[in-house]
């Protein structure tokens, strides 16, 4: 399926159903809660080195200059370090999040269809998809910056198309990064209010896991990602996609 055909499918698709997607998301969560937990843990583990890279030098700066900790303003070296590496950390977080979320959505499809096979959490970290993962992260980071510069209103709008990037990357990885982003905008614009509502409501519900002694959120957080699978399934479908993706 090329990008033109995909665009026609999205244009001709029926409006998404808020209640239906939410209901099916809860049902599927019962099958993938463990995979969601593992996805979240792996995401944290992969990001730890980046956070260490950011904060360890700051710790040494504080040790070498104890007075720095008591000042109202950060020292010039600390400001420069944060200015250089903080964007890198944010971009890395986006790249890693896209990769693991895409892998999780593939697992959701596998469990939903009853297919057998190993849960490949690192599918997009290898082979020809790795480069696309980096580019998609860069695009998402750039769009987020643009949205933030528009007084936050732009970022509010971009929440929907940006959230759909992992879905299209998961199920149409042969598309170019720009085609994936454009498809996300097309499907997002057509069903913006429904998708935005699902993101907000399911995000709030997923956060309720914190009630379970705080640690419960580790098991419920990925509930907020499951609707993306059904949004893609209902908005695009899986015709001709039953063949396993190449590595």
Coordinates of C-alpha atoms in Angstrom, one line a residue:
X1 CA 0.0 0.0 0.0
X2 CA 1.6 3.3 -1.1
X3 CA 1.0 6.7 0.5
X4 CA -1.6 7.7 -2.1
X5 CA -3.7 4.6 -1.4
X6 CA -3.4 5.1 2.3
X7 CA -4.6 8.7 2.0
X8 CA -7.6 7.6 0.1
X9 CA -8.4 4.9 2.8
X10 CA -8.2 7.5 5.5
X11 CA -10.3 10.0 3.6
X12 CA -13.0 7.4 3.0
X13 CA -12.9 5.9 6.5
X14 CA -15.9 6.2 8.9
X15 CA -15.7 8.6 11.9
X16 CA -14.1 6.9 14.9
X17 CA -16.3 5.9 17.8
X18 CA -15.2 7.3 21.2
X19 CA -17.1 4.8 23.4
X20 CA -16.4 1.8 21.2
X21 CA -12.6 2.4 21.2
X22 CA -12.5 3.0 24.9
X23 CA -14.4 -0.2 25.7
X24 CA -12.2 -2.3 23.4
X25 CA -9.1 -0.7 24.9
X26 CA -10.1 -1.8 28.4
X27 CA -10.7 -5.3 27.1
X28 CA -7.4 -5.5 25.3
X29 CA -5.6 -4.1 28.4
X30 CA -6.5 -7.3 30.2
X31 CA -4.4 -9.2 27.7
X32 CA -1.4 -6.8 27.4
X33 CA -1.0 -5.3 30.9
X34 CA 2.2 -7.2 31.5
X35 CA 3.7 -6.3 28.1
X36 CA 2.8 -2.7 28.9
X37 CA 4.6 -2.9 32.2
X38 CA 7.7 -4.3 30.5
X39 CA 7.6 -1.7 27.8
X40 CA 7.5 1.1 30.4
X41 CA 10.4 -0.4 32.3
X42 CA 12.5 -0.9 29.2
X43 CA 11.8 2.7 28.2
X44 CA 13.1 3.9 31.6
X45 CA 16.2 1.7 31.5
X46 CA 17.1 3.0 28.0
X47 CA 16.8 6.6 29.1
X48 CA 18.8 6.2 32.3
X49 CA 22.2 6.7 30.6
X50 CA 21.0 10.0 29.1
X51 CA 19.9 11.3 32.4
X52 CA 23.2 10.3 34.0
X53 CA 25.0 12.2 31.2
X54 CA 23.0 15.3 32.1
X55 CA 23.1 15.2 35.9
X56 CA 26.5 13.6 36.8
X57 CA 28.5 16.6 35.6
X58 CA 26.2 18.9 37.6
X59 CA 26.9 16.8 40.7
X60 CA 30.6 17.2 40.2
X61 CA 30.2 20.9 39.6
X62 CA 28.3 21.1 42.9
X63 CA 31.1 19.2 44.7
X64 CA 33.8 21.3 43.2
X65 CA 31.9 24.5 44.0
X66 CA 29.6 23.9 47.1
X67 CA 28.6 27.6 47.1
X68 CA 26.9 27.0 43.7
X69 CA 24.1 25.0 45.4
X70 CA 23.2 27.9 47.7
X71 CA 23.0 30.5 44.9
X72 CA 19.7 31.6 43.5
X73 CA 21.1 31.3 40.0
X74 CA 22.9 28.5 38.3
X75 CA 26.5 29.0 37.4
X76 CA 27.4 29.7 33.8
X77 CA 29.0 26.3 33.1
X78 CA 25.9 24.6 34.5
X79 CA 23.6 26.7 32.3
X80 CA 25.7 26.0 29.2
X81 CA 25.7 22.2 30.1
X82 CA 21.9 22.2 30.5
X83 CA 21.3 24.2 27.4
X84 CA 23.4 21.8 25.3
X85 CA 22.3 18.5 26.7
X86 CA 18.7 19.1 27.8
X87 CA 17.4 19.2 24.2
X88 CA 19.4 16.0 23.5
X89 CA 17.7 14.3 26.4
X90 CA 14.2 15.4 25.3
X91 CA 14.9 14.3 21.7
X92 CA 16.3 10.9 23.0
X93 CA 13.2 10.4 25.1
X94 CA 11.0 11.0 22.0
X95 CA 13.0 8.6 19.9
X96 CA 13.0 5.9 22.5
X97 CA 9.3 6.4 23.3
X98 CA 8.3 6.2 19.6
X99 CA 10.3 2.9 19.2
X100 CA 8.9 1.2 22.3
X101 CA 5.4 2.5 21.8
X102 CA 5.4 1.2 18.2
X103 CA 6.7 -2.2 19.4
X104 CA 4.0 -2.3 22.0
X105 CA 1.3 -1.5 19.4
X106 CA 2.5 -4.4 17.3
X107 CA 2.2 -6.6 20.4
X108 CA -1.4 -5.3 20.9
X109 CA -2.3 -6.3 17.4
X110 CA -0.7 -9.8 18.0
X111 CA -2.7 -10.3 21.2
X112 CA -5.9 -8.8 19.7
X113 CA -5.8 -11.1 16.7
X114 CA -4.8 -14.2 18.8
X115 CA -1.6 -14.6 16.8
X116 CA 1.3 -16.4 18.4
X117 CA 4.9 -15.3 18.5
X118 CA 7.5 -13.7 20.7
X119 CA 7.0 -10.2 22.1
X120 CA 9.7 -8.2 20.3
X121 CA 10.2 -5.0 22.3
X122 CA 13.3 -4.0 20.4
X123 CA 12.0 -4.6 16.9
X124 CA 12.5 -1.0 15.8
X125 CA 16.0 -0.7 17.3
X126 CA 17.4 -3.0 14.6
X127 CA 17.6 -3.3 10.9
X128 CA 16.4 -0.7 8.4
X129 CA 13.9 0.8 10.9
X130 CA 16.5 2.3 13.2
X131 CA 17.3 5.3 11.0
X132 CA 13.6 6.1 10.5
X133 CA 13.1 5.9 14.2
X134 CA 15.8 8.6 14.7
X135 CA 14.3 10.8 11.9
X136 CA 10.8 10.5 13.4
X137 CA 12.1 11.5 16.8
X138 CA 13.8 14.6 15.2
X139 CA 10.6 15.5 13.4
X140 CA 8.5 15.1 16.5
X141 CA 10.9 17.2 18.5
X142 CA 11.0 19.9 15.9
X143 CA 7.2 20.0 15.7
X144 CA 7.0 20.2 19.5
X145 CA 9.3 23.2 19.6
X146 CA 7.2 24.9 17.0
X147 CA 4.0 24.1 18.9
X148 CA 5.5 25.4 22.1
X149 CA 6.5 28.7 20.5
X150 CA 2.9 29.2 19.4
X151 CA 1.9 30.1 23.0
X152 CA 1.2 26.4 23.7
X153 CA -1.9 26.4 21.5
X154 CA 0.0 24.8 18.7
X155 CA 1.3 22.1 21.0
X156 CA -2.3 21.4 22.1
X157 CA -3.3 20.8 18.5
X158 CA -0.1 18.7 17.8
X159 CA -0.8 16.3 20.6
X160 CA -3.2 14.3 18.3
X161 CA -1.1 13.9 15.1
X162 CA 2.1 13.4 17.1
X163 CA 0.5 10.7 19.2
X164 CA -0.4 8.8 15.9
X165 CA 3.2 8.6 14.7
X166 CA 4.0 5.3 16.6
X167 CA 0.8 3.7 15.2
X168 CA 1.8 4.4 11.6
X169 CA 5.4 3.5 12.3
X170 CA 4.3 0.2 13.8
X171 CA 2.1 -0.9 11.0
X172 CA 3.4 0.9 8.0
X173 CA 7.2 1.1 8.7
X174 CA 8.0 0.9 4.9
X175 CA 6.7 4.4 4.6
X176 CA 9.1 7.3 4.8
X177 CA 9.2 9.4 8.0
X178 CA 7.5 12.3 6.2
X179 CA 4.8 10.1 4.9
X180 CA 4.2 8.7 8.3
X181 CA 3.9 12.2 9.8
X182 CA 1.6 13.3 7.0
X183 CA -0.7 10.3 7.5
X184 CA -0.8 11.1 11.2
X185 CA -1.9 14.6 10.5
X186 CA -4.5 13.4 8.0
X187 CA -6.1 10.8 10.3
X188 CA -5.7 13.2 13.3
X189 CA -7.4 16.1 11.6
X190 CA -10.3 14.0 10.5
X191 CA -11.0 12.7 14.0
X192 CA -9.2 15.3 16.1
X193 CA -11.8 15.8 18.8
X194 CA -12.4 12.1 19.3
X195 CA -8.7 11.2 19.4
X196 CA -8.0 14.1 21.7
X197 CA -10.7 13.0 24.0
X198 CA -9.4 9.5 24.1
X199 CA -5.9 10.7 24.8
X200 CA -7.0 12.8 27.7
X201 CA -9.6 10.4 29.3
X202 CA -7.5 7.3 28.9
X203 CA -4.5 9.2 30.2
X204 CA -6.3 10.2 33.3
X205 CA -7.6 6.6 33.8
X206 CA -4.1 5.3 33.4
X207 CA -2.8 7.6 36.1
X208 CA -5.3 6.1 38.6
X209 CA -2.8 3.3 39.0
X210 CA -0.9 5.6 41.4
X211 CA -3.6 4.9 44.0
X212 CA -2.2 1.4 44.3
X213 CA 0.7 2.5 46.6
X214 CA 2.1 4.5 43.8
X215 CA 3.7 1.5 42.0
X216 CA 0.4 0.6 40.4
X217 CA 0.9 3.3 37.8
X218 CA 3.8 1.2 36.3
X219 CA 1.2 -1.4 35.4
X220 CA -1.5 1.0 34.1
X221 CA 0.4 3.7 32.4
X222 CA 0.5 2.0 29.0
X223 CA -3.3 1.8 29.0
X224 CA -3.2 5.3 27.5
X225 CA -1.4 3.9 24.4
X226 CA -3.8 1.1 23.6
X227 CA -6.4 3.4 21.9
X228 CA -3.8 4.2 19.3
X229 CA -4.0 0.6 18.1
X230 CA -7.8 0.8 17.7
X231 CA -7.6 4.3 16.2
X232 CA -5.4 2.9 13.5
X233 CA -7.4 -0.3 13.1
X234 CA -10.6 1.6 12.6
X235 CA -9.2 4.5 10.7
X236 CA -6.9 2.6 8.3
X237 CA -7.2 -1.1 8.8
X238 CA -4.8 -4.0 8.2
X239 CA -5.7 -5.1 4.7
X240 CA -2.6 -6.7 3.2
X241 CA -0.7 -6.4 6.4
X242 CA -0.9 -10.0 7.7
X243 CA 2.6 -10.8 6.4
X244 CA 5.2 -10.4 9.2
X245 CA 7.3 -7.3 8.9
X246 CA 10.9 -7.8 7.7
X247 CA 13.7 -7.1 10.1

